[in-house]
Amino acid sequence: MSALVAAPSLVPSLVPAATTVGNPAINIGIFALFVVVTLAIVIRASRNNRSAAEYYAGGRAFTGRQNGIAIAGDYLSAASFLGIAGAIAINGYDGFLYSIGFLVAWLVALLLVAELLRNVGKYTMADVLSFRLRQRPVRIAAAISTLVVSFFYLLAQMAGAGGLVALLLGIEGAIGQRLVIVVVGIIMIFYVIYGGMKGTTWVQIIKAVLLIIGAAIMTVWVLGKFGLNLSSLLGEATTASQDAGGKDLLQPGLQYKNPVDFISLSMALVLGTAGLPHVLMRFYTVPTSREARRSVVWAIWLIGIFYLFTLVLGFGAADLVGAKEIKNAPGGVNSAAPLLAFELGGEILLGIISAVAFATILAVVAGLTITASASLSHDIYNTVVKGGKATPEEEVKVARIAALVLGAIAIVGGIFALGQNIAFLVALAFAIAASANLPTILYSLFWKRFNTRGALWSIYGGLVSAITLIVFSPVVSGKAIDKVTGKSPSMLQGVDFHWFPLDNPGIISIPLGFVLGYIGTVTSKEYNAAKYAEMEVRSLTGHGAETATHH
């Protein structure tokens, strides 16, 4: 075991070799293979993307199992693989809380939202929210909320792509990393414009299978080094961290010294999933509500198993690689899993694991982009601009143009977010989803009296409060400089205009969304009993779900 504990000291001499001299050629080769195979699948799947149902919902042709695997593919983003492994490697117990939060969140989605949404809507979240309310204002609000959540999520994925590819190809400079983000953006735009939901879903299924197999191989490999004994691994990692001048990784409070900050993050993670537009949209790709339920059960199993792997990968990286090397790598904290792969299996495993992580980023980014572009074309263009009279062909054309524009915005945003921990950026997207979308979704489905004013107040109130608190939080400015990297962990360096003390706004903005929805509803007389009765029957039986259109 002493050799294992000593292993981190070997890493500095090896890592530069792997990332600069090593074998960028192998890495590029494996990457290119992944991209070519997935593009071929996308082009094949897109042959019959003529109708709007084909483009947005994959023709509702996927089984519960396929959709469950695809949901896992959508949900196990770069944040799950790279961000959480890095967070656990650096912060131990506190990092693992991300895994627990992301997993428990699925129970909220399964028990409250999945089946009912599938029965009421057609393509987007706004279909459900505007079902019994005034179409125009509610659809505009829901579309704005969808775009903001998708944008924050996209930021995280693009930042992950830049750091990951920089690590693999030995690109140290900021210009090189920015170029990488541009290339990722271009490939992703192609996926969405050509493949639609069907092509994107198949990419997600393949990627989910590869990611879970890759993580499983690494988990068994790491445990094998510790005699297949988890407690031995945890003990060694903690000792290695303390020997290097770090803290006890098994102690809570390394990252969240303030318990209120921790509660705020937990609320955002647990309540955010049921409000994420790109996850909700996946429920429309299955033919029946029973399949929608089945898909969530499949997703929970796959995601749960994967998050158990992250515990081993994070602590394995803490012991075998070491916190200092992880922080100093080009991708920062997000490099823990690739560096661990290199430590275990050299250049080939590094190349394969990184290509899987890259495929993960591409698939998730494509899913987010199709959700945002569908919202723009279906909710804004068709309903607001054309008054519900646009043809499906026109809608799909607008969705493709929107995907192009959104891709360009994501590229610019990703360049600004370089170097941030992506698990943490995703937690911000969750906070916005839980504040703006979840109150409105739950009130729409379960509260008879709910009306248009309530919906608008809760969406805009949750959205504005969450974003305002994020802008004036330590995430954007004002964090102390890290001794190892010499930089502040905040997004903006050298300025400090923060006044909100918490990293995540959930504890304030989520209750505010619910309260504003309630006040807005009770201060307005408007109410449509017949429409609620129709929605209730449909949400419970699925009767007429395929034809859910405007009223």
XYZ file of C-alpha atoms in Angstrom:
551
model
C 0.000 0.000 0.000
C 2.867 2.393 0.663
C 3.651 2.353 -3.063
C 0.067 3.398 -3.761
C 0.174 6.233 -1.299
C 3.431 7.367 -2.842
C 1.922 7.248 -6.319
C 0.808 10.904 -6.409
C 4.433 11.999 -6.358
C 4.960 10.269 -9.707
C 2.108 12.084 -11.363
C 3.638 15.517 -11.995
C 6.383 13.962 -14.096
C 3.896 11.866 -16.056
C 0.978 14.204 -16.595
C 2.689 16.812 -18.774
C 3.986 13.943 -20.891
C 0.478 12.602 -21.297
C -1.076 15.906 -22.147
C 1.589 17.522 -24.270
C 4.171 15.060 -25.586
C 2.182 11.930 -24.717
C -0.173 11.055 -27.407
C -2.443 13.781 -28.644
C -2.580 11.716 -31.880
C -4.278 8.788 -30.085
C -6.674 11.186 -28.368
C -7.593 12.965 -31.595
C -8.028 9.584 -33.326
C -10.433 8.272 -30.675
C -12.315 11.594 -30.658
C -12.651 11.636 -34.432
C -13.953 8.061 -34.406
C -16.662 8.992 -31.870
C -17.716 12.070 -33.800
C -17.856 10.233 -37.147
C -19.896 7.321 -35.738
C -22.381 9.580 -33.948
C -22.732 11.876 -36.976
C -23.468 8.828 -39.155
C -26.194 7.785 -36.695
C -27.652 11.302 -36.635
C -27.771 11.507 -40.446
C -29.392 8.050 -40.658
C -31.964 8.886 -37.962
C -32.847 12.205 -39.578
C -34.054 10.741 -42.884
C -37.704 10.988 -41.868
C -37.575 14.257 -39.930
C -40.341 15.837 -41.967
C -43.084 16.498 -39.446
C -42.906 18.568 -36.278
C -43.681 15.436 -34.194
C -40.655 13.712 -35.756
C -38.354 16.686 -35.182
C -39.432 17.566 -31.619
C -40.541 14.223 -30.168
C -38.776 11.611 -32.305
C -42.180 10.550 -33.678
C -43.035 9.280 -30.147
C -41.446 6.044 -31.273
C -39.159 5.248 -28.335
C -39.881 2.567 -25.728
C -39.720 3.264 -21.995
C -36.377 1.486 -21.751
C -34.830 3.386 -24.681
C -36.132 6.677 -23.348
C -34.924 5.834 -19.827
C -31.413 5.216 -21.138
C -31.627 8.440 -23.165
C -32.818 10.380 -20.082
C -29.816 8.981 -18.203
C -27.692 10.121 -21.157
C -29.237 13.581 -21.009
C -28.898 13.848 -17.249
C -25.430 12.352 -16.740
C -23.807 15.399 -18.209
C -20.212 16.568 -18.053
C -21.153 17.923 -14.627
C -21.935 14.443 -13.374
C -18.822 12.794 -14.704
C -16.125 15.466 -14.648
C -17.522 18.004 -12.184
C -18.671 15.642 -9.442
C -15.579 13.416 -9.640
C -13.488 16.601 -9.267
C -15.659 17.954 -6.441
C -15.315 14.661 -4.512
C -11.551 14.504 -5.152
C -11.082 18.028 -3.724
C -13.867 18.271 -1.128
C -14.667 14.640 -0.272
C -17.933 14.353 1.607
C -19.220 17.760 0.455
C -18.569 16.856 -3.198
C -20.584 13.641 -2.868
C -23.600 15.699 -1.791
C -24.008 16.693 -5.461
C -24.442 13.017 -6.376
C -27.046 12.484 -3.660
C -28.954 15.645 -4.567
C -29.024 14.886 -8.293
C -30.304 11.348 -7.627
C -32.971 12.101 -4.992
C -34.341 14.740 -7.367
C -35.610 11.980 -9.651
C -38.134 10.852 -7.048
C -39.776 14.283 -7.288
C -39.851 13.971 -11.084
C -41.226 10.405 -10.980
C -43.895 10.871 -8.325
C -45.209 14.327 -9.219
C -44.450 15.241 -12.785
C -43.464 12.609 -15.395
C -46.697 10.865 -16.255
C -48.993 13.879 -15.867
C -46.792 16.036 -18.088
C -46.633 13.369 -20.760
C -50.431 13.212 -20.827
C -51.138 16.934 -20.966
C -48.476 18.327 -23.280
C -47.390 17.888 -26.834
C -43.819 19.107 -27.374
C -42.693 21.645 -24.758
C -43.109 22.589 -21.113
C -45.192 25.598 -22.139
C -47.857 23.263 -23.589
C -48.640 22.160 -20.039
C -48.339 25.551 -18.369
C -50.568 27.329 -20.894
C -53.151 24.521 -21.190
C -55.841 26.215 -19.078
C -54.420 29.743 -18.962
C -54.114 32.567 -21.488
C -51.827 31.252 -24.234
C -49.729 34.238 -25.287
C -48.378 35.658 -22.017
C -47.841 32.241 -20.416
C -46.078 30.777 -23.440
C -43.769 33.808 -23.675
C -42.922 33.506 -19.956
C -42.334 29.736 -20.187
C -40.178 30.143 -23.296
C -38.023 32.830 -21.609
C -37.577 30.589 -18.578
C -36.674 27.595 -20.804
C -34.068 29.664 -22.641
C -32.453 30.965 -19.436
C -32.214 27.511 -17.804
C -30.884 25.976 -21.024
C -28.323 28.772 -21.345
C -26.902 28.211 -17.837
C -26.757 24.466 -18.459
C -25.084 25.020 -21.826
C -22.459 27.250 -20.193
C -21.462 24.385 -17.933
C -21.164 21.862 -20.757
C -19.166 24.174 -23.029
C -16.773 25.077 -20.202
C -16.300 21.350 -19.568
C -15.558 20.704 -23.234
C -12.935 23.442 -23.367
C -11.095 22.202 -20.282
C -11.291 18.527 -21.267
C -9.997 18.865 -24.801
C -7.321 21.308 -23.642
C -6.116 18.676 -21.181
C -6.024 15.984 -23.872
C -4.337 17.903 -26.614
C -1.983 19.773 -24.291
C -3.521 23.138 -25.135
C -2.402 25.414 -22.328
C -3.287 28.855 -23.692
C -6.709 30.483 -23.391
C -6.904 31.007 -27.180
C -6.556 27.265 -27.829
C -9.267 26.435 -25.305
C -11.578 28.986 -26.892
C -11.027 27.419 -30.301
C -11.992 24.040 -28.821
C -15.281 25.494 -27.564
C -16.016 26.882 -31.050
C -15.422 23.446 -32.651
C -17.655 21.687 -30.081
C -20.365 24.263 -30.746
C -20.236 23.710 -34.507
C -20.502 19.897 -34.216
C -23.397 20.236 -31.775
C -25.295 22.630 -34.048
C -24.966 20.071 -36.861
C -26.425 17.323 -34.618
C -29.474 19.380 -33.771
C -30.186 20.872 -37.181
C -29.905 17.517 -38.925
C -30.890 14.973 -36.320
C -33.743 16.603 -34.452
C -34.961 14.748 -31.372
C -34.582 11.313 -32.953
C -30.915 11.716 -33.856
C -30.182 13.382 -30.514
C -31.909 10.555 -28.606
C -29.843 7.852 -30.318
C -26.632 9.767 -29.586
C -27.716 9.969 -25.934
C -28.491 6.245 -25.711
C -25.070 5.276 -27.112
C -23.317 7.800 -24.910
C -25.136 6.699 -21.742
C -24.145 3.068 -22.324
C -20.513 4.008 -23.018
C -20.319 6.373 -20.039
C -21.719 3.850 -17.559
C -19.469 1.042 -18.898
C -16.420 3.355 -18.837
C -17.154 4.501 -15.281
C -17.781 0.887 -14.191
C -14.414 -0.287 -15.585
C -12.588 2.552 -13.832
C -14.476 1.921 -10.572
C -13.565 -1.782 -10.507
C -9.982 -0.900 -11.448
C -9.643 1.636 -8.621
C -11.229 -0.728 -6.091
C -8.909 -3.497 -7.320
C -5.932 -1.368 -6.241
C -7.381 -1.334 -2.714
C -8.243 -5.035 -2.473
C -11.886 -4.347 -3.523
C -12.346 -2.693 -0.135
C -14.208 0.630 -0.195
C -13.313 1.618 3.379
C -9.638 0.984 2.613
C -9.922 3.358 -0.399
C -11.637 6.080 1.680
C -9.012 5.759 4.421
C -6.035 5.893 2.041
C -7.485 8.892 0.152
C -8.042 10.804 3.393
C -4.495 10.011 4.573
C -3.042 11.098 1.218
C -5.020 14.363 1.370
C -3.831 15.119 4.929
C -0.215 14.188 4.099
C -0.293 16.708 1.254
C -1.399 19.427 3.656
C -5.075 19.046 2.748
C -8.039 18.357 5.000
C -9.886 15.219 6.118
C -12.025 14.359 3.072
C -14.533 12.398 5.165
C -15.404 15.422 7.292
C -18.400 17.520 6.232
C -17.852 21.253 5.811
C -14.812 21.440 3.491
C -16.800 23.246 0.813
C -19.895 24.370 2.698
C -18.733 25.980 5.896
C -22.089 27.723 6.134
C -24.987 25.257 6.715
C -27.443 27.685 5.080
C -25.398 27.533 1.850
C -25.601 23.762 1.966
C -29.401 23.756 2.490
C -29.761 26.218 -0.387
C -27.766 23.958 -2.736
C -29.735 20.881 -1.599
C -33.062 22.583 -2.323
C -31.884 23.577 -5.807
C -30.635 20.061 -6.647
C -33.626 18.141 -5.283
C -36.330 20.414 -6.695
C -34.569 21.463 -9.900
C -34.811 18.252 -11.942
C -38.618 18.310 -12.107
C -38.375 21.796 -13.651
C -35.606 21.194 -16.210
C -37.139 21.773 -19.667
C -34.757 19.410 -21.522
C -35.562 16.535 -19.137
C -39.320 17.228 -19.245
C -39.265 17.275 -23.045
C -37.948 13.698 -23.085
C -41.269 12.431 -21.694
C -42.957 13.359 -24.979
C -40.854 10.877 -26.980
C -42.723 7.814 -25.641
C -46.081 6.554 -26.955
C -47.966 6.134 -23.625
C -47.962 7.401 -20.053
C -47.055 3.898 -18.840
C -43.892 4.076 -20.935
C -43.195 7.543 -19.463
C -43.270 5.974 -15.980
C -41.102 3.059 -17.098
C -38.559 5.424 -18.593
C -38.155 7.246 -15.261
C -37.660 3.950 -13.403
C -34.938 2.945 -15.887
C -33.355 6.377 -15.564
C -33.322 6.213 -11.740
C -31.554 2.820 -11.727
C -28.910 3.837 -14.261
C -28.291 7.243 -12.695
C -28.163 5.780 -9.171
C -25.570 3.170 -10.136
C -23.509 5.801 -11.931
C -23.474 8.144 -8.926
C -22.186 5.328 -6.716
C -19.300 5.030 -9.190
C -18.506 8.742 -8.788
C -17.784 8.171 -5.087
C -15.044 5.648 -5.941
C -13.694 7.736 -8.850
C -13.508 10.913 -6.745
C -11.734 9.331 -3.792
C -9.569 7.301 -6.200
C -8.440 10.519 -7.892
C -7.769 12.140 -4.486
C -5.412 9.274 -3.587
C -3.818 8.233 -6.877
C -3.542 11.684 -8.498
C -3.668 14.205 -5.646
C -5.541 17.478 -5.204
C -2.640 19.723 -6.179
C -2.097 18.055 -9.585
C -5.841 18.119 -10.279
C -6.125 21.854 -9.526
C -3.065 22.690 -11.640
C -4.178 20.720 -14.742
C -5.450 22.742 -17.753
C -9.067 21.753 -17.022
C -8.744 22.460 -13.286
C -11.055 20.541 -10.963
C -12.839 19.009 -13.966
C -9.679 17.069 -14.909
C -9.894 14.580 -11.997
C -11.550 11.727 -13.948
C -9.306 11.953 -17.063
C -6.145 12.197 -14.898
C -7.298 9.164 -12.919
C -7.876 7.278 -16.201
C -4.314 8.099 -17.271
C -2.946 7.002 -13.900
C -4.786 3.663 -14.204
C -4.495 2.701 -17.861
C -2.130 5.143 -19.555
C -2.780 6.926 -22.830
C -5.342 4.494 -24.262
C -7.688 4.579 -21.242
C -7.218 8.358 -20.996
C -8.203 8.692 -24.657
C -11.240 6.425 -24.348
C -12.567 7.951 -21.108
C -12.038 11.466 -22.422
C -13.745 10.641 -25.711
C -16.696 9.283 -23.714
C -16.748 12.503 -21.674
C -16.601 14.474 -24.919
C -19.499 12.437 -26.376
C -21.341 13.161 -23.118
C -20.898 16.881 -23.594
C -21.986 16.775 -27.244
C -25.110 14.739 -26.492
C -26.223 16.911 -23.580
C -25.537 20.136 -25.460
C -27.558 18.830 -28.415
C -30.456 17.936 -26.093
C -30.414 21.390 -24.528
C -30.239 23.154 -27.866
C -33.157 21.213 -29.328
C -35.255 22.044 -26.234
C -34.473 25.743 -26.454
C -34.996 25.901 -30.234
C -38.304 23.997 -29.943
C -39.464 26.467 -27.336
C -38.591 29.403 -29.595
C -40.310 27.992 -32.674
C -43.276 26.177 -31.073
C -44.073 28.618 -28.262
C -42.920 32.006 -29.540
C -43.016 31.792 -33.347
C -46.110 29.630 -33.828
C -48.280 30.829 -30.941
C -47.223 34.427 -30.463
C -46.052 35.558 -33.911
C -48.310 33.409 -36.128
C -51.276 33.052 -33.755
C -51.082 29.246 -33.843
C -51.382 29.089 -37.657
C -47.797 28.188 -38.636
C -47.405 24.932 -40.563
C -45.267 22.160 -39.007
C -42.724 22.671 -41.826
C -42.394 26.367 -40.979
C -42.017 25.527 -37.296
C -39.198 23.051 -37.937
C -37.432 25.545 -40.203
C -37.577 28.230 -37.486
C -36.372 25.677 -34.894
C -33.307 24.977 -37.053
C -32.494 28.686 -37.438
C -32.967 29.103 -33.655
C -30.544 26.206 -33.045
C -27.917 28.049 -35.087
C -28.330 31.280 -33.105
C -28.415 29.481 -29.747
C -25.291 27.533 -30.665
C -23.458 30.796 -31.340
C -24.605 32.262 -27.986
C -23.535 29.061 -26.176
C -20.062 29.285 -27.736
C -19.594 32.875 -26.493
C -20.924 32.009 -23.017
C -18.725 28.907 -22.795
C -15.634 31.009 -23.430
C -16.533 33.200 -20.419
C -17.218 30.195 -18.159
C -13.866 28.451 -18.793
C -12.238 27.097 -15.648
C -15.377 27.068 -13.457
C -16.393 23.823 -11.717
C -19.155 22.571 -13.985
C -21.083 20.679 -11.280
C -21.421 24.020 -9.599
C -22.570 25.884 -12.755
C -25.217 23.205 -13.319
C -26.437 23.704 -9.733
C -27.213 27.320 -10.722
C -29.316 26.091 -13.673
C -31.152 23.798 -11.238
C -31.839 26.722 -8.888
C -33.383 28.754 -11.730
C -35.478 25.754 -12.906
C -36.723 25.090 -9.364
C -37.550 28.777 -8.776
C -39.252 29.657 -12.068
C -40.638 26.398 -13.514
C -41.446 24.003 -10.684
C -43.964 26.185 -8.768
C -45.883 26.866 -11.994
C -45.831 23.206 -13.079
C -47.092 21.928 -9.699
C -49.748 24.649 -9.365
C -50.928 23.990 -12.952
C -51.281 20.258 -12.379
C -52.697 20.248 -8.849
C -54.340 23.584 -7.968
C -57.808 24.141 -9.380
C -57.888 27.893 -8.722
C -54.507 28.642 -10.386
C -54.687 31.313 -13.105
C -52.665 33.337 -15.597
C -51.550 36.059 -13.203
C -50.318 33.433 -10.736
C -48.331 31.706 -13.501
C -46.709 34.931 -14.706
C -45.830 36.101 -11.210
C -44.272 32.786 -10.242
C -42.261 32.349 -13.487
C -40.961 35.910 -13.707
C -40.591 36.305 -9.932
C -38.620 33.061 -9.562
C -36.524 33.833 -12.632
C -35.649 37.433 -11.763
C -34.929 36.695 -8.090
C -32.711 33.674 -8.896
C -30.686 35.518 -11.554
C -30.329 38.708 -9.480
C -29.057 36.749 -6.477
C -26.601 34.800 -8.680
C -25.206 38.007 -10.226
C -24.594 39.547 -6.792
C -23.314 36.319 -5.196
C -19.686 35.259 -4.555
C -19.966 32.997 -7.622
C -19.617 35.992 -9.921
C -17.272 38.176 -7.868
C -15.469 38.552 -4.569
C -14.173 35.101 -3.558
C -10.753 34.911 -1.910
C -7.795 33.882 -4.092
C -6.982 30.128 -4.076
C -3.435 29.507 -2.808
C -2.778 26.660 -5.262
C -3.973 28.247 -8.505
C -3.335 31.904 -7.582
C -6.786 32.845 -8.951
C -10.130 33.625 -7.364
C -12.762 30.878 -7.905
C -15.261 33.629 -8.872
C -16.128 34.137 -12.561
C -14.831 37.716 -12.669
C -11.298 38.331 -11.388
C -10.215 41.448 -9.518
C -13.662 42.906 -8.828
C -16.051 42.526 -5.932
C -19.663 43.679 -6.079
C -21.285 40.783 -4.216
C -23.749 41.465 -1.382
C -25.649 38.150 -1.308
C -23.608 35.795 0.923
C -24.647 32.370 -0.499
C -23.291 30.571 -3.584
C -26.695 29.193 -4.555
C -29.894 31.315 -4.438
C -32.305 28.341 -3.991
C -33.235 28.932 -0.347
C -34.629 32.404 -1.186
C -35.758 32.162 -4.819
C -37.579 28.779 -4.708
C -40.006 29.676 -1.858
C -40.415 33.108 -3.472
C -41.584 31.462 -6.732
C -44.271 29.509 -4.827
C -45.369 32.511 -2.743
C -45.630 34.848 -5.755
C -47.640 32.223 -7.664
C -50.061 32.008 -4.735
C -50.400 35.809 -4.284
C -50.831 36.362 -8.035
C -53.575 33.738 -8.163
C -55.625 34.904 -5.171
C -55.486 38.568 -6.216
C -57.047 37.787 -9.616
C -60.636 36.711 -10.241
C -59.890 34.938 -13.542
C -60.471 31.176 -13.450
C -61.520 28.509 -15.968
C -63.193 25.550 -14.212
C -64.076 23.635 -17.378
C -60.509 23.781 -18.676
C -59.145 22.535 -15.333
C -61.592 19.599 -15.367
C -60.449 18.726 -18.898
C -56.787 18.988 -17.875
C -57.368 16.804 -14.812
C -59.011 14.045 -16.851
C -56.314 14.197 -19.487
C -53.416 14.248 -17.003
C -54.755 11.142 -15.249
C -55.902 9.160 -18.303
C -53.789 10.450 -21.183
C -56.973 10.783 -23.259
C -56.313 13.036 -26.257
C -52.665 13.702 -25.394
C -51.425 13.290 -28.976
C -53.757 16.007 -30.209
C -52.943 18.528 -27.469
C -53.108 21.741 -29.456
C -54.197 25.318 -29.020
C -57.638 26.249 -27.861
